Short mmCIF file of C-alpha atoms and ligand atoms in Angstrom, two decimals:
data_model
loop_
_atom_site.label_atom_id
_atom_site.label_comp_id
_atom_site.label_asym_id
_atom_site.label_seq_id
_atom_site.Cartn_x
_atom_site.Cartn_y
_atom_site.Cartn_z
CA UNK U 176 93.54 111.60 93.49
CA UNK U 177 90.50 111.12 90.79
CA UNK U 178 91.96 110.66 87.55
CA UNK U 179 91.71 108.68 84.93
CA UNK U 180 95.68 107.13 84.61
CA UNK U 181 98.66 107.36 86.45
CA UNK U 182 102.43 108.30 86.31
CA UNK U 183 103.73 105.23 88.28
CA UNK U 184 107.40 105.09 89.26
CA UNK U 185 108.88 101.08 90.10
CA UNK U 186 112.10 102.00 92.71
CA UNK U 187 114.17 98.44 92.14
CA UNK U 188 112.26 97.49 88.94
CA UNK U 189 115.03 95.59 88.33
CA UNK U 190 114.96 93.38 91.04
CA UNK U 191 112.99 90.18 91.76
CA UNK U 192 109.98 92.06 93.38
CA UNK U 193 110.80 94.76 91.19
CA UNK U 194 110.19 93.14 87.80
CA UNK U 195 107.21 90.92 89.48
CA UNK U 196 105.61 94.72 90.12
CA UNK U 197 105.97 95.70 86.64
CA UNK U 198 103.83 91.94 85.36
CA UNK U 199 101.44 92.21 87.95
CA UNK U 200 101.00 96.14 87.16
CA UNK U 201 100.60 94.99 83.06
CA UNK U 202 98.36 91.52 83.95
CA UNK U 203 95.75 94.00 85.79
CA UNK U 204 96.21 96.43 83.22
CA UNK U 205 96.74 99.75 86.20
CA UNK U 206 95.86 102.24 84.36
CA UNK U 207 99.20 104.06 83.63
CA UNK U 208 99.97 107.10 81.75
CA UNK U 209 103.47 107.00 82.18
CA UNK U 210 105.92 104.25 83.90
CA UNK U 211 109.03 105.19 85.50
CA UNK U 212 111.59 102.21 86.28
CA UNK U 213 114.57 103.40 88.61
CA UNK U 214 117.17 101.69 89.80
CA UNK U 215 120.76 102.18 91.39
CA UNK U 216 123.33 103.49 88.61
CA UNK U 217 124.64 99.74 87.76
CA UNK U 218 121.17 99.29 86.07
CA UNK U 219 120.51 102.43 84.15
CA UNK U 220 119.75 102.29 80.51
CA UNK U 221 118.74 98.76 80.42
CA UNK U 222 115.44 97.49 79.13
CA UNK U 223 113.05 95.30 80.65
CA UNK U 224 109.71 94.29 79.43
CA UNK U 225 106.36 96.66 80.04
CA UNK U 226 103.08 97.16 78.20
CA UNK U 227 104.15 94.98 74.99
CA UNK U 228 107.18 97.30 75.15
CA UNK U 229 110.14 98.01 76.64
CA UNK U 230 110.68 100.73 79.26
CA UNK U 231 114.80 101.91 79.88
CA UNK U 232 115.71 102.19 83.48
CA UNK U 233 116.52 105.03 84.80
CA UNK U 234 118.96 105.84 87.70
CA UNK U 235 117.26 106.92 91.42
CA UNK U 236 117.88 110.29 92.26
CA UNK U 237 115.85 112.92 94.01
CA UNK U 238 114.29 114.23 90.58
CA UNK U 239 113.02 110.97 90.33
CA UNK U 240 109.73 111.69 91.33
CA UNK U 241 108.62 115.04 90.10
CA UNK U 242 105.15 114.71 88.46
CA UNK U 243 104.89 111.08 89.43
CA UNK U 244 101.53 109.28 91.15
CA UNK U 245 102.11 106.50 92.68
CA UNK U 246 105.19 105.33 94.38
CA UNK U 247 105.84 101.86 94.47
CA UNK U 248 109.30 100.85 96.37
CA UNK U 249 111.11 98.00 96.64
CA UNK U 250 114.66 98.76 96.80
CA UNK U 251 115.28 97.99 100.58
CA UNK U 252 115.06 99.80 103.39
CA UNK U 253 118.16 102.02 103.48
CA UNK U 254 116.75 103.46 99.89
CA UNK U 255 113.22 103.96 101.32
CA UNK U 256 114.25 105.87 104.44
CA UNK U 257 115.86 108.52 102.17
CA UNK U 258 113.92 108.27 98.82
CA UNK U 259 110.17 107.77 100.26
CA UNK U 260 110.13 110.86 102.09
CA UNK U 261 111.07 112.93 98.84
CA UNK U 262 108.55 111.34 96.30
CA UNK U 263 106.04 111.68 99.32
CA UNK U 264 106.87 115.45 99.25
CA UNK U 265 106.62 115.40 95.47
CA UNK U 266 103.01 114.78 95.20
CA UNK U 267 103.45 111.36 95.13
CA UNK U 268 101.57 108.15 97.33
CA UNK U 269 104.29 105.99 97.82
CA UNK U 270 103.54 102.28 98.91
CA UNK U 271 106.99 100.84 100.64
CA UNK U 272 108.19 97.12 100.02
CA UNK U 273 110.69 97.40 102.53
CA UNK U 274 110.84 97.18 106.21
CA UNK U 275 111.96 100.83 106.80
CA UNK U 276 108.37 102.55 107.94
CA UNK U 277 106.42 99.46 109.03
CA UNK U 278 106.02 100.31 112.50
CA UNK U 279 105.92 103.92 112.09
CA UNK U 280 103.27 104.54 113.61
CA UNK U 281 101.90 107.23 111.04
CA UNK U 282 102.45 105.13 108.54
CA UNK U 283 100.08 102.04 107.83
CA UNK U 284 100.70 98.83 107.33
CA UNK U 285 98.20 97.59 105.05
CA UNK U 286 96.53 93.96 103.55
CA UNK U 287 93.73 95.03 101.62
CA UNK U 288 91.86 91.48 102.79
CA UNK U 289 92.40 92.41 106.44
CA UNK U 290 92.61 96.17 106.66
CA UNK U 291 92.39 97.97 103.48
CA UNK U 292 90.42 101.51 105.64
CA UNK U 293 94.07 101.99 107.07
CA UNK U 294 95.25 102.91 103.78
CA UNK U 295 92.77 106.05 104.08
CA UNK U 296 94.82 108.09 106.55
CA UNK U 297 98.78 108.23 105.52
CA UNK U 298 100.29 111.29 107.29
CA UNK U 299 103.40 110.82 105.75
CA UNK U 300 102.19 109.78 102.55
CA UNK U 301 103.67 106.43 102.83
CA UNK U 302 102.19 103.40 103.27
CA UNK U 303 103.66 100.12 104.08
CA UNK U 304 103.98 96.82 102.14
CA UNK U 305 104.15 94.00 105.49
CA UNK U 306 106.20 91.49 105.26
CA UNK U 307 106.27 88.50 102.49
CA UNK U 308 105.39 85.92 105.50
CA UNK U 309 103.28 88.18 107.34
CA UNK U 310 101.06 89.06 104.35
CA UNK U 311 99.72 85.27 103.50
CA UNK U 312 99.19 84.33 107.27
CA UNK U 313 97.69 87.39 108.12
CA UNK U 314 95.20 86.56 104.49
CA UNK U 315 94.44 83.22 106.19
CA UNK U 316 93.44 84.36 109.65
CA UNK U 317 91.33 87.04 109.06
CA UNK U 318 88.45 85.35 108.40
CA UNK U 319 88.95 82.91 111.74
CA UNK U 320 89.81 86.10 113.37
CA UNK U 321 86.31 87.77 112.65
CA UNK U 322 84.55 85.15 114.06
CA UNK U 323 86.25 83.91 117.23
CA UNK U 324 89.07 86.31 117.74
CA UNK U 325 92.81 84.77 117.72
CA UNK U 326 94.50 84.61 120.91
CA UNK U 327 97.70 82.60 120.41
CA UNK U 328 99.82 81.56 116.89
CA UNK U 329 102.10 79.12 116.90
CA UNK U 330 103.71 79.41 113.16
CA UNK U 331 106.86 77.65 111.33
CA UNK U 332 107.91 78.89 107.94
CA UNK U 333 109.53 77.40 104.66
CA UNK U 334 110.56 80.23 102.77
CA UNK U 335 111.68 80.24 99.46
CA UNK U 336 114.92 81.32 98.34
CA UNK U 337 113.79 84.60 96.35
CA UNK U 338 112.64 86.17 99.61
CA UNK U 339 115.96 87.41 99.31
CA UNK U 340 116.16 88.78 96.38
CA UNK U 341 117.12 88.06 93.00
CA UNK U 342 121.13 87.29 93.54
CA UNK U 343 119.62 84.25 96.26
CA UNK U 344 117.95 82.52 93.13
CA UNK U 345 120.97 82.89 91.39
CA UNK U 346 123.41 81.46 94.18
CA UNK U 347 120.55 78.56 94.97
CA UNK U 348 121.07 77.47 91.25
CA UNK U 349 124.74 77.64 90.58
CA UNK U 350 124.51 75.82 94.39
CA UNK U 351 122.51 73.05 93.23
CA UNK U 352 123.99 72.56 89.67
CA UNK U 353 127.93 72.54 91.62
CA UNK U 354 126.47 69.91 93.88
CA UNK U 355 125.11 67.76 91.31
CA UNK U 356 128.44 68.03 89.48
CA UNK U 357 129.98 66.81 92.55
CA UNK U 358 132.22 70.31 92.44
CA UNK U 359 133.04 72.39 95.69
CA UNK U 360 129.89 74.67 96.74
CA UNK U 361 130.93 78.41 97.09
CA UNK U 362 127.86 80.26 98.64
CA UNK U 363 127.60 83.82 96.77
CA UNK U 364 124.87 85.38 98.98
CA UNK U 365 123.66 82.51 101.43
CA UNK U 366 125.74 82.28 104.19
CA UNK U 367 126.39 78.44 103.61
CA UNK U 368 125.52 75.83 101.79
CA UNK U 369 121.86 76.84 101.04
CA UNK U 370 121.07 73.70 97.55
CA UNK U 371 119.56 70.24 99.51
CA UNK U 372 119.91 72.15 102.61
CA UNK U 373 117.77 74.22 105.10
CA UNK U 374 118.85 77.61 107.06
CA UNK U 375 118.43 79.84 109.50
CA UNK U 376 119.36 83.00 107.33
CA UNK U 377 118.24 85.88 109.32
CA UNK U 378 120.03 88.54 111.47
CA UNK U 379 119.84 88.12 114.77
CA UNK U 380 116.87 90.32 116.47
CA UNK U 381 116.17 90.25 120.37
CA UNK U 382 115.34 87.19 122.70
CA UNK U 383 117.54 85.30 120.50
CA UNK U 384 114.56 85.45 117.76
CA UNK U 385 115.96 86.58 113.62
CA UNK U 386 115.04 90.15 112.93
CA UNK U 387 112.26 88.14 110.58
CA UNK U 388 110.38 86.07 112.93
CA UNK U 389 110.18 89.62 115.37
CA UNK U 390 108.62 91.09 111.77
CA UNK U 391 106.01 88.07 112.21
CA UNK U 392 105.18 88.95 115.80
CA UNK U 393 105.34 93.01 115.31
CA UNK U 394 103.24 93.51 111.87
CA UNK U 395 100.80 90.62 112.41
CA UNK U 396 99.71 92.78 115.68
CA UNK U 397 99.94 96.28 114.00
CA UNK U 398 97.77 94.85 110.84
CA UNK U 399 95.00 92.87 112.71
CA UNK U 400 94.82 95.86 115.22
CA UNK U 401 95.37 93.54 118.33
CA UNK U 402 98.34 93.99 120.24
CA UNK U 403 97.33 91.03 122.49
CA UNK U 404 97.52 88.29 119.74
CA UNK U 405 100.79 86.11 120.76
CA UNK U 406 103.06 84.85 117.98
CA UNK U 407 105.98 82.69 118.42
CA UNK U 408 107.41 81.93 114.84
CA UNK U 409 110.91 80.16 113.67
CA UNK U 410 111.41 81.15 110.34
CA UNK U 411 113.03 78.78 108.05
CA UNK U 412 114.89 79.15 104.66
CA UNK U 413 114.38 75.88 102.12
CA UNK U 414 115.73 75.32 98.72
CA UNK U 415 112.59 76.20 97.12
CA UNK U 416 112.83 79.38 94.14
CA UNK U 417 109.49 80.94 94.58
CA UNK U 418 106.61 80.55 97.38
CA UNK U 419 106.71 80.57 101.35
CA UNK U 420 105.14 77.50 102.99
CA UNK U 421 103.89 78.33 106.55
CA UNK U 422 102.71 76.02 109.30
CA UNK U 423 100.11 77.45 111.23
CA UNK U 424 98.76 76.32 114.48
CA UNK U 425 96.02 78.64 116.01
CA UNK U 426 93.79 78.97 119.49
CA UNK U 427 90.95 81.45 119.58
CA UNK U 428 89.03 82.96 122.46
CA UNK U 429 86.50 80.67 121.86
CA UNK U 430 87.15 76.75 120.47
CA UNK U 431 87.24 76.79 116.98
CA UNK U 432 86.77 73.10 114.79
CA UNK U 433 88.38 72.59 111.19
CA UNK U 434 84.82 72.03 110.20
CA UNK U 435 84.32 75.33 110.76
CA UNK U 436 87.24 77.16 109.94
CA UNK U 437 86.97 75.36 106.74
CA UNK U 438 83.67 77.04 105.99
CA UNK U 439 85.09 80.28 107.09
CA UNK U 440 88.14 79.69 104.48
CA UNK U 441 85.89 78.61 101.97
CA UNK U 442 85.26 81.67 99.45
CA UNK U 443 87.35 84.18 102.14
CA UNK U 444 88.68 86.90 100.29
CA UNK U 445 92.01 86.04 98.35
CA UNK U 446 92.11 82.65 99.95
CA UNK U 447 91.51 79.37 97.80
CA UNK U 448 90.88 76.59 100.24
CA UNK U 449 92.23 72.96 98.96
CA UNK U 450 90.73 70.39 100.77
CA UNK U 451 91.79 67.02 99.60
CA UNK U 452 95.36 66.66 101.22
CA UNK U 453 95.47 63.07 100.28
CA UNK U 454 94.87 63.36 96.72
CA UNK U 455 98.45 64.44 94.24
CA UNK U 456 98.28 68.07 93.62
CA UNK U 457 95.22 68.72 95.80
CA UNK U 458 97.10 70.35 99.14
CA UNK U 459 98.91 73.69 98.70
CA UNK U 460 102.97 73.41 97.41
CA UNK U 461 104.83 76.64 96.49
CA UNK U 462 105.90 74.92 92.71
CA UNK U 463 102.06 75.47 92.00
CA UNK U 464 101.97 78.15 93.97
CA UNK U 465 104.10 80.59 91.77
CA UNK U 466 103.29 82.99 89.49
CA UNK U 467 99.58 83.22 91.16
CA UNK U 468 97.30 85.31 93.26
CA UNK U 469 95.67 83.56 95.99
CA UNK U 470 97.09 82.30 99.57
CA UNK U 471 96.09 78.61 99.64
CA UNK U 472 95.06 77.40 102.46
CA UNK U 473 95.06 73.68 102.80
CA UNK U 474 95.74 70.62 105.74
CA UNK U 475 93.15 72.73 107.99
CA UNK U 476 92.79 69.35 111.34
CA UNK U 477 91.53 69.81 114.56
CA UNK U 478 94.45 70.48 117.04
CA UNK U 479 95.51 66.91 119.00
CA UNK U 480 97.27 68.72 121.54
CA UNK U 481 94.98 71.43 122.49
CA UNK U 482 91.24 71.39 122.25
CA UNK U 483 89.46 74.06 120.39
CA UNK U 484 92.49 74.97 117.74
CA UNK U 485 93.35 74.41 114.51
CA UNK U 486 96.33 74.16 112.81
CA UNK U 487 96.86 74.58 108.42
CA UNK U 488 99.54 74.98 106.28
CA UNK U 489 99.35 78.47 103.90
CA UNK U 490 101.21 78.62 100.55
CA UNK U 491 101.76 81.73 98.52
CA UNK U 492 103.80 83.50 95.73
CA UNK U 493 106.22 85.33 98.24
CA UNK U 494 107.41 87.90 95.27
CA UNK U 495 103.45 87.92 94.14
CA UNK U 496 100.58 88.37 96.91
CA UNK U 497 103.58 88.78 99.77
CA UNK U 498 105.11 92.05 97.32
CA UNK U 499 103.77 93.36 94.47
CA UNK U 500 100.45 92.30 94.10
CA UNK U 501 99.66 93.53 97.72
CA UNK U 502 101.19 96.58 96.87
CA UNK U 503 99.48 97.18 93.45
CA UNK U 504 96.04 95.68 95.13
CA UNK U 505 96.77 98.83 97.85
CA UNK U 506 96.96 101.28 94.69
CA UNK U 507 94.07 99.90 92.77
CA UNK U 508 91.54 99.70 95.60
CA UNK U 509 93.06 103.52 96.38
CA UNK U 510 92.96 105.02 93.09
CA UNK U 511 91.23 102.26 90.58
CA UNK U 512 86.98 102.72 89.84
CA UNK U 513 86.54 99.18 88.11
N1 NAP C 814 111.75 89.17 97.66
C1 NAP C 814 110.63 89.14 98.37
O1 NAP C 814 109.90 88.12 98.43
C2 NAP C 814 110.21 90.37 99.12
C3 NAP C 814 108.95 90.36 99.73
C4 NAP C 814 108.54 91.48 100.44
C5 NAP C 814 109.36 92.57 100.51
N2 NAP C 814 110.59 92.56 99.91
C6 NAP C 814 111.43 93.76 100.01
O2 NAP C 814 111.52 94.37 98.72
C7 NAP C 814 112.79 94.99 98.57
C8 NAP C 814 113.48 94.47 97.31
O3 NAP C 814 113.64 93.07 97.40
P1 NAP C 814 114.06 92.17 96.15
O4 NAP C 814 113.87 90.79 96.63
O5 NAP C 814 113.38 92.63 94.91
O6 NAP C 814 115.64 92.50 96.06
P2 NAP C 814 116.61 92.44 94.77
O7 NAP C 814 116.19 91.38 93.82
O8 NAP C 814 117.97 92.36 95.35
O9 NAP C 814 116.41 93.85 94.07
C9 NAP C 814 116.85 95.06 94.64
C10 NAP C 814 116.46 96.23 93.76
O10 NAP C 814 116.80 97.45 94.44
C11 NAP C 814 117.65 98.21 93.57
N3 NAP C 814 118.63 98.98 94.35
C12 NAP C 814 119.51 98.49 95.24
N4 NAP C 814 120.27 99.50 95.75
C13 NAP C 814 119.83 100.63 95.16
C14 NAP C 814 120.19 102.00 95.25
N5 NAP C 814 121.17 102.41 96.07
N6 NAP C 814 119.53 102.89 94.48
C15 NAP C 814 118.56 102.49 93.65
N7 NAP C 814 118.16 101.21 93.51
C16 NAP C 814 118.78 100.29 94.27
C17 NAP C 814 118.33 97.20 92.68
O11 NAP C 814 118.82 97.84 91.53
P3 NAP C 814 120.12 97.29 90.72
O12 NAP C 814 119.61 96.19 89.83
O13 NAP C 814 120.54 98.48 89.95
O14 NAP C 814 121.11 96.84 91.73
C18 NAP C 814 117.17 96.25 92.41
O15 NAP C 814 116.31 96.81 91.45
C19 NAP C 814 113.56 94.72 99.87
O16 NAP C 814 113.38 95.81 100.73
C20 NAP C 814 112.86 93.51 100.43
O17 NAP C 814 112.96 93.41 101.83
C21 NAP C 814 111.02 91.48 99.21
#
């Protein structure tokens, strides 16, 4: 696709990733001819902010995507299985926020730090948007990977509350302001008390692992191209609006030292490595966090328990690098000459 701008179509522009795609599309100024913003009939005709204007949401439907580009989903996965398919067989390159072709295997699953030549072949015409927790780790190990190959993960996650979408912020605050008040908490979307609290929220997959920490195991795998890399992740929901924390303990095939995965971090694509834990504001918090770019990559130590692996904590913008920028990143280094 050589041209010079695009006809770009947002499915769920209203939602949190949604609306994040439609800033990060405007900060990196895509070049867009025409932007589509669909969403499910309770949204059409409102107006939401785009290119020092306003653009009026439309309502999905498979018309949607005649003369359209670029494809960028996030809507969930019910919508993609039946909508992704038709803009793919409208012309268009469709790059998929949701879970629903992730481990289709003819569709990839793409980081453009870690495997961005994936993105080449699409036989469906889809490509896949990994997971929010997936995407940052996976940002953070590829340059340790490179040199000493990963063998084993051990990896705990803080996720932020708009991981789940835009309602979740919404029942977090009227959560915390009813608890400060002292009034009865009445959980909206979280399923309990979800303010000064932390949750498993998560359906239940197999093994008696959530459906989220299998995503962890499956896509980190399928987007580092080794199926022998072991992952065993508890995923954990915190009162925190916007940013996943991750704790990250990691064995190679051959020792690694924090001295040197710290020079490996150092200047690795998309990370920003913060190495004064001790100091305020110098180790990586998701408050900071938001509203940025980078995975930060801080608290890299030498392993006590097991000689020869490291162990960090990695902070990112969950609706940011682990959505829409990864997905607009996907597009640009597709479709952008800069
Ligand atoms: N939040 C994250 O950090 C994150 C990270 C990675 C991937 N994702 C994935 O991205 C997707 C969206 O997540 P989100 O957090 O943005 O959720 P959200 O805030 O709940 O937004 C959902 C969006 O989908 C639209 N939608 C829902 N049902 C629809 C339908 N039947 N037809 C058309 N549009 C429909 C909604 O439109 P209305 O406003 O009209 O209801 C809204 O725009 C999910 O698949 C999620 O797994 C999320």
């Amino acid at each position: 696709m050589s041209k010079a701008s695009f006809v770009v179509a947002v499915a769920g522009a209203t939602g949190a990733v949604g609306r994040e795609m439609l800033r990060t599309l405007e900060q990196r100024s895509f070049p867009i001819s025409k932007l589509v913003a669909l969403a499910s009939e309770r949204s059409a005709g409102q107006k939401l902010p785009f290119g020092g204007g306003e653009v009026v949401v439309e309502e999905l439907g498979p018309k949607s995507f005649e003369g359209v580009d670029i494809a960028l989903f996030s809507a969930g996965a019910s919508v993609s299985r039946e909508y992704a398919p038709i803009a793919a067989r409208c012309g268009a390159v469709v790059i998929d926020n949701s879970s629903a072709w992730r481990m289709d295997p003819d569709v990839p699953l793409v980081v453009p730090e870690v495997n961005i030549e994936a993105a080449k072949t699409r036989p469906k015409g889809i490509i896949a948007n990994p997971n929010c927790s997936t995407i940052q780790m996976v940002v953070a190990l590829k340059p340790l990977h490179d040199a000493a190959r990963v063998k084993t993960i051990i990896v705990s996650t803080y996720q932020a509350t708009s991981g789940k979408g835009q309602a979740a912020v919404e029942d977090l605050l009227q959560q915390t302001r009813a608890s400060l008040a002292g009034e009865t908490v009445t959980p909206t979307v979280f399923p309990g008390q979800m303010a000064f609290n932390v949750l498993c929220d998560w359906k239940a997959g197999e093994d008696d692992y959530s459906e989220e920490e299998l995503k962890m195991v499956n896509e980190t795998r399928k987007i580092m191209g080794d199926a022998a890399i072991g992952v065993s992740p508890t995923t954990v929901r915190v009162p925190v609006v916007n940013g996943h924390s991750e704790s990250v303990h990691v064995q190679f095939h051959r020792p690694m030292t924090a001295d040197e995965a710290k020079r490996l971090l150092r200047g690795a694509e998309g990370v920003v490595l913060m190495d004064d834990a001790y100091a305020p504001g110098k180790h990586p918090q998701p408050f900071s966090a938001a509203g940025t770019d980078p995975v930060y990559v801080g608290r890299v130590r030498d392993d006590l328990a097991v000689a020869g692996a490291i162990k960090m904590f990695v902070v990112a913008d969950n609706l940011r690098k682990g959505a829409a920028l990864n997905a607009v990143q996907i597009a640009e280094k597709l479709f952008v000459q800069r």
